[in-house]
mmCIF file of C-alpha atoms in Angstrom:
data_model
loop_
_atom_site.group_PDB
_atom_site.id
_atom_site.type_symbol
_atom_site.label_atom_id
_atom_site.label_comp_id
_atom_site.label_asym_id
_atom_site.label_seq_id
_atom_site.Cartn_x
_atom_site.Cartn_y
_atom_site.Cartn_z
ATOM 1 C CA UNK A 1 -16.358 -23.416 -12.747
ATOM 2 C CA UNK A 2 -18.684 -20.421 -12.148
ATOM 3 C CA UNK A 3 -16.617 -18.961 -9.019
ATOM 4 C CA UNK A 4 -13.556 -19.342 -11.380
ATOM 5 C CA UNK A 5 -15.340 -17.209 -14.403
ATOM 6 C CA UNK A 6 -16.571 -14.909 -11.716
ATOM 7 C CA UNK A 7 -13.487 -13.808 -10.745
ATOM 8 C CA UNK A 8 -11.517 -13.818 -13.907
ATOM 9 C CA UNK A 9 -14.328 -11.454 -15.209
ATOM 10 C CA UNK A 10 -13.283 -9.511 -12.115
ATOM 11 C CA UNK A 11 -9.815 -8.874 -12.477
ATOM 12 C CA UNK A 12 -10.388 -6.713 -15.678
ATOM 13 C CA UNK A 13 -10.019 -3.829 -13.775
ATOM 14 C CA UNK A 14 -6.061 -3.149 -13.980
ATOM 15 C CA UNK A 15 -3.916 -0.417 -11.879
ATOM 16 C CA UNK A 16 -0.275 0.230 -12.452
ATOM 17 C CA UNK A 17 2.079 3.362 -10.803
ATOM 18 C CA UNK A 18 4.815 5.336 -12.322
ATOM 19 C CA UNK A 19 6.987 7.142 -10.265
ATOM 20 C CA UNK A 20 8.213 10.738 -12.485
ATOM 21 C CA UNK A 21 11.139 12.943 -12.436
ATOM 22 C CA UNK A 22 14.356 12.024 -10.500
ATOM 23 C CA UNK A 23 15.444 12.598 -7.117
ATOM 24 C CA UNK A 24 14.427 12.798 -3.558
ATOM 25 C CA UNK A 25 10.738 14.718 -5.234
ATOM 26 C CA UNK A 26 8.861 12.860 -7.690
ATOM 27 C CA UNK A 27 5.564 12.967 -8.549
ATOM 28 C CA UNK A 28 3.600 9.616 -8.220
ATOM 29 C CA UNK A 29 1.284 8.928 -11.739
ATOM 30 C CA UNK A 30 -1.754 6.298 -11.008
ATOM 31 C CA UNK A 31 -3.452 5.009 -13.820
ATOM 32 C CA UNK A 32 -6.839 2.530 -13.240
ATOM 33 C CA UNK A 33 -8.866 0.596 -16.033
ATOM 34 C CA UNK A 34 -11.788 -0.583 -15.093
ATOM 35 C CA UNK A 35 -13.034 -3.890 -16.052
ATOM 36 C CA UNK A 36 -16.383 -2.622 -16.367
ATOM 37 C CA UNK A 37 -18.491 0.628 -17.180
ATOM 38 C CA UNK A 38 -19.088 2.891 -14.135
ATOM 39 C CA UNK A 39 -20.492 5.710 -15.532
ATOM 40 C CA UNK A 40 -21.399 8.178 -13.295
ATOM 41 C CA UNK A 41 -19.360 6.739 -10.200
ATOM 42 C CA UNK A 42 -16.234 8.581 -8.661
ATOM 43 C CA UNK A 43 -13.092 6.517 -8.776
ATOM 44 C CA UNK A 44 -10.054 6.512 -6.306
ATOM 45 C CA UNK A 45 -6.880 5.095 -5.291
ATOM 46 C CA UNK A 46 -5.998 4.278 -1.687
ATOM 47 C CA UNK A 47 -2.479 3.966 -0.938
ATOM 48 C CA UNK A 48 -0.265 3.507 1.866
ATOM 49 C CA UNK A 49 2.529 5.014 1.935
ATOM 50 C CA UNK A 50 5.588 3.963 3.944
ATOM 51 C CA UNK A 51 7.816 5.772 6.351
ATOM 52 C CA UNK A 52 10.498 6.869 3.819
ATOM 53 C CA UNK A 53 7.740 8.700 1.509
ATOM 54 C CA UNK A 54 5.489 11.244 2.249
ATOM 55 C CA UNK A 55 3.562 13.701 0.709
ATOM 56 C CA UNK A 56 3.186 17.460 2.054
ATOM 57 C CA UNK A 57 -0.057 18.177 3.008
ATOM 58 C CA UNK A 58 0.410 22.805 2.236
ATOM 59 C CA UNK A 59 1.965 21.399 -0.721
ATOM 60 C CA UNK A 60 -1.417 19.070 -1.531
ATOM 61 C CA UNK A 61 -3.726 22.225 -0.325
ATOM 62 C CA UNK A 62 -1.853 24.627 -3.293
ATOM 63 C CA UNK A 63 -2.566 21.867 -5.573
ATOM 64 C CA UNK A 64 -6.094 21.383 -4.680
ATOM 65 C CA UNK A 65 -6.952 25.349 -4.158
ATOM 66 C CA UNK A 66 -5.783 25.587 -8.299
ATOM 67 C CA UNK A 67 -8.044 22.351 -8.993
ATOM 68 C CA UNK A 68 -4.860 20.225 -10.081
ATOM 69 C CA UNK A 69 -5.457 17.495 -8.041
ATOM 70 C CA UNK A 70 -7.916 15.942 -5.594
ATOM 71 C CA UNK A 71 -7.084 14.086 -2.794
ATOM 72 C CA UNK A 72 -7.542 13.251 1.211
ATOM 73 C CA UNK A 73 -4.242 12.770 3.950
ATOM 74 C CA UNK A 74 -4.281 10.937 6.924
ATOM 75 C CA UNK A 75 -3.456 11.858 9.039
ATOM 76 C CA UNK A 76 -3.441 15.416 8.272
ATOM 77 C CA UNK A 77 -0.431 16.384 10.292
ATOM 78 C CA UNK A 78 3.053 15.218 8.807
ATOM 79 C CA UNK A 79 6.010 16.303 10.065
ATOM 80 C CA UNK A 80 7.857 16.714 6.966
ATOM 81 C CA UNK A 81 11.523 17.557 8.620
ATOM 82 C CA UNK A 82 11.319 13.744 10.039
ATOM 83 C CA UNK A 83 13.667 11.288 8.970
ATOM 84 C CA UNK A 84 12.570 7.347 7.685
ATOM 85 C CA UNK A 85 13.407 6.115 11.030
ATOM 86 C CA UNK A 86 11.241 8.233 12.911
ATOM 87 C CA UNK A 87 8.037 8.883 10.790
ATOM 88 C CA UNK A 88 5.126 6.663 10.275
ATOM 89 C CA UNK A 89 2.557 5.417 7.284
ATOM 90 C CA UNK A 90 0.317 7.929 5.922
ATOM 91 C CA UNK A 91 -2.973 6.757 4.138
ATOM 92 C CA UNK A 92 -3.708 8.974 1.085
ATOM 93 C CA UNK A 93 -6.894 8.339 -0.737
ATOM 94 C CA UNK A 94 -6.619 10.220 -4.331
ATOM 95 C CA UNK A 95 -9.707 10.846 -6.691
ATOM 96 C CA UNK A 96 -8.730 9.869 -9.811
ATOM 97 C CA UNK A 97 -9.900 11.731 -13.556
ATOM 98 C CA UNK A 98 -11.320 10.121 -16.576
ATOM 99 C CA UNK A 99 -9.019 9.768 -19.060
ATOM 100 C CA UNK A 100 -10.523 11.153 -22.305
ATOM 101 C CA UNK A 101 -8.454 8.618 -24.856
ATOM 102 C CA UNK A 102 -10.165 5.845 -22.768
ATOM 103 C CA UNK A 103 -13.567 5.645 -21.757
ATOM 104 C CA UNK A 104 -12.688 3.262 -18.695
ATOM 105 C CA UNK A 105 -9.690 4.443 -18.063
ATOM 106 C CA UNK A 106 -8.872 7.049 -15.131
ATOM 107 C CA UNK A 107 -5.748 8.768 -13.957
ATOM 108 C CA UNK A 108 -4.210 11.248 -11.451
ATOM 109 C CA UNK A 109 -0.710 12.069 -10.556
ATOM 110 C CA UNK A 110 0.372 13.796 -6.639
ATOM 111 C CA UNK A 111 4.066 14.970 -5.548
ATOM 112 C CA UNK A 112 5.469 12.569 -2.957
ATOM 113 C CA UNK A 113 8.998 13.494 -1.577
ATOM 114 C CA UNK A 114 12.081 11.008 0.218
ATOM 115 C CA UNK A 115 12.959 11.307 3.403
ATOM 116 C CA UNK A 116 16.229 10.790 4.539
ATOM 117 C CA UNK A 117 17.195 7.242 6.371
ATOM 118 C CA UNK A 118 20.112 5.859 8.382
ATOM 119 C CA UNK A 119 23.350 5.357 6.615
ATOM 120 C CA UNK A 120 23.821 1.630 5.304
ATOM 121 C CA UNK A 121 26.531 -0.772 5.334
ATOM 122 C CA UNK A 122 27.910 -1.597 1.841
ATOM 123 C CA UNK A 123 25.034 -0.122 -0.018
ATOM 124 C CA UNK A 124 25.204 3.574 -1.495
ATOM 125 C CA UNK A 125 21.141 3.442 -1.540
ATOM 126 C CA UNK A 126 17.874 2.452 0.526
ATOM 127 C CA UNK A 127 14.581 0.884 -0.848
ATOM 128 C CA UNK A 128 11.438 2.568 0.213
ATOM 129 C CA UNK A 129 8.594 0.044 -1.095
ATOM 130 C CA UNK A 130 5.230 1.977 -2.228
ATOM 131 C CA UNK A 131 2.421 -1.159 -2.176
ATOM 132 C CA UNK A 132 0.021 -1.147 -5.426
ATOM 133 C CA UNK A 133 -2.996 1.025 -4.542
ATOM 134 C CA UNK A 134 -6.492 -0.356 -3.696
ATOM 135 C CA UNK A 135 -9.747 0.919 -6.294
ATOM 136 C CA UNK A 136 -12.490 2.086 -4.549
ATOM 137 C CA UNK A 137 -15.613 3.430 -6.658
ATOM 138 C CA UNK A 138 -18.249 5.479 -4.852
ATOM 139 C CA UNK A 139 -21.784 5.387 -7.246
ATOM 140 C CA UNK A 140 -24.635 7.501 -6.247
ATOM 141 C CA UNK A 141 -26.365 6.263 -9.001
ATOM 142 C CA UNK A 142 -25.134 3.469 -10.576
ATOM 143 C CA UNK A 143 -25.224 -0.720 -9.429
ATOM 144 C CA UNK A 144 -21.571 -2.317 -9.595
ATOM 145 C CA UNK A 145 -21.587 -6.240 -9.659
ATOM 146 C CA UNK A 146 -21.983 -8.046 -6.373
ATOM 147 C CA UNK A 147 -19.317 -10.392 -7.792
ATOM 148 C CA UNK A 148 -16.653 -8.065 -8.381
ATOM 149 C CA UNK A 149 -17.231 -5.192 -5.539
ATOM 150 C CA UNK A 150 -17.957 -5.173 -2.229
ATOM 151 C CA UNK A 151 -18.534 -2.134 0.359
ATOM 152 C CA UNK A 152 -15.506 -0.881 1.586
ATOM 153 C CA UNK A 153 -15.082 1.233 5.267
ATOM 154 C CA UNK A 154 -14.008 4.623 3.531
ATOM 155 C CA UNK A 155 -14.571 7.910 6.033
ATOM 156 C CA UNK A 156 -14.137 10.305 3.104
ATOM 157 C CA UNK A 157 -17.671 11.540 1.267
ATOM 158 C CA UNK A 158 -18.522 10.732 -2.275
ATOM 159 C CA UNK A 159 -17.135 13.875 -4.330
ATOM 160 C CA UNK A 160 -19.110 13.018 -7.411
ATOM 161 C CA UNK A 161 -22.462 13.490 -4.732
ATOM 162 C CA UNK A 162 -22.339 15.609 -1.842
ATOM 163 C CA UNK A 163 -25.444 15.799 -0.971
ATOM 164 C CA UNK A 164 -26.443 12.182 0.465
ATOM 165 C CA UNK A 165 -24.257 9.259 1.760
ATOM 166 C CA UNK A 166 -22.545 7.662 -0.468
ATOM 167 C CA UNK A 167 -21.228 3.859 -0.037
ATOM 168 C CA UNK A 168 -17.415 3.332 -1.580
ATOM 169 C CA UNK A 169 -16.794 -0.401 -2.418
ATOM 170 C CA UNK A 170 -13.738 -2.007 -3.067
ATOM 171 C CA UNK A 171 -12.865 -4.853 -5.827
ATOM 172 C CA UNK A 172 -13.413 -8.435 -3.951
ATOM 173 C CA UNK A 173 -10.715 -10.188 -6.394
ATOM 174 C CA UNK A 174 -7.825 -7.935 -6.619
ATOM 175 C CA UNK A 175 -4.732 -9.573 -9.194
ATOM 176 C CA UNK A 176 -1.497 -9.759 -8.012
ATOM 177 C CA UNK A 177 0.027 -6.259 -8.763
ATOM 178 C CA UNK A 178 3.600 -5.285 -8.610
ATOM 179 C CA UNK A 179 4.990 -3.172 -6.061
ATOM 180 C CA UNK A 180 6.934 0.206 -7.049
ATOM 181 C CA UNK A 181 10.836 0.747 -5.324
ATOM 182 C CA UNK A 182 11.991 3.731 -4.884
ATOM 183 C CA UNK A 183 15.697 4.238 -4.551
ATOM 184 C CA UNK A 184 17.080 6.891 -2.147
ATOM 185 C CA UNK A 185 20.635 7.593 -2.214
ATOM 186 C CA UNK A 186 22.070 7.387 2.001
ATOM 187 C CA UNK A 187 25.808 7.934 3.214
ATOM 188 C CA UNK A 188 27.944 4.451 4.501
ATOM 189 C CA UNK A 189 28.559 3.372 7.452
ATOM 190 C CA UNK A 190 31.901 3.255 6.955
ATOM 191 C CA UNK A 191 32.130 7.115 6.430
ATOM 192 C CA UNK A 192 30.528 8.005 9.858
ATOM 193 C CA UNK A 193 34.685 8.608 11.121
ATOM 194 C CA UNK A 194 35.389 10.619 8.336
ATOM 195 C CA UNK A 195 32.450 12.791 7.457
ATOM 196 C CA UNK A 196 32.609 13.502 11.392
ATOM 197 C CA UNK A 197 36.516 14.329 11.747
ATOM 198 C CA UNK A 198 35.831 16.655 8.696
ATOM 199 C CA UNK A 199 32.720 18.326 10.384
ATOM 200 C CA UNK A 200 34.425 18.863 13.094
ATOM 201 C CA UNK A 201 36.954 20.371 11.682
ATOM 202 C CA UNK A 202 35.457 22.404 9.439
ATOM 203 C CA UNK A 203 33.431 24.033 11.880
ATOM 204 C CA UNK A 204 36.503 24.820 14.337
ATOM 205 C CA UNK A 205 38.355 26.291 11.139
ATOM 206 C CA UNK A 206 34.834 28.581 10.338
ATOM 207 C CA UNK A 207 34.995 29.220 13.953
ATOM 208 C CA UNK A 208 38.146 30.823 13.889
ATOM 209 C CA UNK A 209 37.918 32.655 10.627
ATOM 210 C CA UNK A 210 34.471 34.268 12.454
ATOM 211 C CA UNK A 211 36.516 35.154 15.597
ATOM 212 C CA UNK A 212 39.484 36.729 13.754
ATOM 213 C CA UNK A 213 36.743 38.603 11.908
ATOM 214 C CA UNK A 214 35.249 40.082 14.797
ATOM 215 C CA UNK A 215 38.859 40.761 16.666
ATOM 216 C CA UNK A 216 39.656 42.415 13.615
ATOM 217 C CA UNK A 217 36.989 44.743 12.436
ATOM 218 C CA UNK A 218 34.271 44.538 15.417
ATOM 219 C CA UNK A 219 33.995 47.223 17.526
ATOM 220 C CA UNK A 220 34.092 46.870 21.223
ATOM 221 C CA UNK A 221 33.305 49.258 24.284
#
């Protein structure tokens, strides 16, 4: 009976994602309440992202040189011109801010973009699953509960204390969260004859138009 009011007590703390604006770039809102004060203690979210989202790390460097958001890439290097099918997870670990209408409550929102994936058969869209994000809290100077946290293997230092190593834990009894879908539009299968006969032939008919151009008005030794 203990173990069991040990753990309900720990799965207070809540975290839920929104996904904003429309389109292949959105901007990804986390929101965390805590199930317990941690004043004084810096508060993340640790994500993995899949293959078909990304987020631009000179995109994330803007943002963080004008203070708008905080947050760590790996790896570091994305090649953001990759389609689904050829990129790979990223790990982003993003410091979250107090929310002032909460005392317990913190939030931060980052820009993640689509990428673009294979054409499908019957389906005018593709899922890209985003997994609910794990809370880490890093506290210089504060004790968490043994019960609820435990220390987590974080390389990132404690922003809220640079000076010193700081330990990030992790929540030991994490609820069962939702996962967030993201739809991306992709072409059919069933196209692929078409859109190519009509490539090609709009590029012989540009072609041509470019060639009579030249004929007509270049001037040739």
């Amino acid at each position: 009976c203990v173990t069991v009011d040990v753990q309900a007590a720990c799965r207070d703390t809540t975290v839920t994602q929104e996904l904003l604006k429309e389109g292949f770039h959105r901007d990804l809102l986390v929101k965390v309440e805590l199930g317990e004060d941690a004043g004084g203690c810096a508060v993340a979210a640790q994500m993995r992202l899949p293959p078909g989202i990304y987020v631009d790390p000179y995109e994330l460097a803007t943002l963080q040189q004008h203070n708008l958001t905080k947050a760590v890439l790996f790896p570091d290097v994305v090649d953001l011109e990759a389609p689904e099918y050829l990129a790979r997870d990223l790990l982003l670990l993003l410091f979250l801010e107090p929310d002032a209408r909460c005392s317990r409550c913190f939030r931060a929102a980052v820009p993640v973009h689509a990428r673009y994936h294979r054409p499908a058969q019957g389906t005018w869209e593709a899922l890209a699953v985003l997994e609910s994000p794990e809370v880490l809290l890093c506290c210089c100077h504060s004790h968490l509960s043994a019960e609820c946290w435990e220390p987590a293997e974080v390389d990132t230092p404690c922003p809220s204390d640079t000076s010193r190593p700081c330990q990030w834990h992790g929540a030991k009894h994490r609820p069962a969260y939702e996962e967030l879908m993201l739809r991306v539009p992709v072409g059919l299968r069933e196209h692929s004859s078409l859109v190519c006969a009509l490539t090609l032939l709009t590029m012989g008919l540009c072609s041509g138009l470019i060639l009579a151009a030249a004929c007509k008005y270049g001037h040739f030794p």
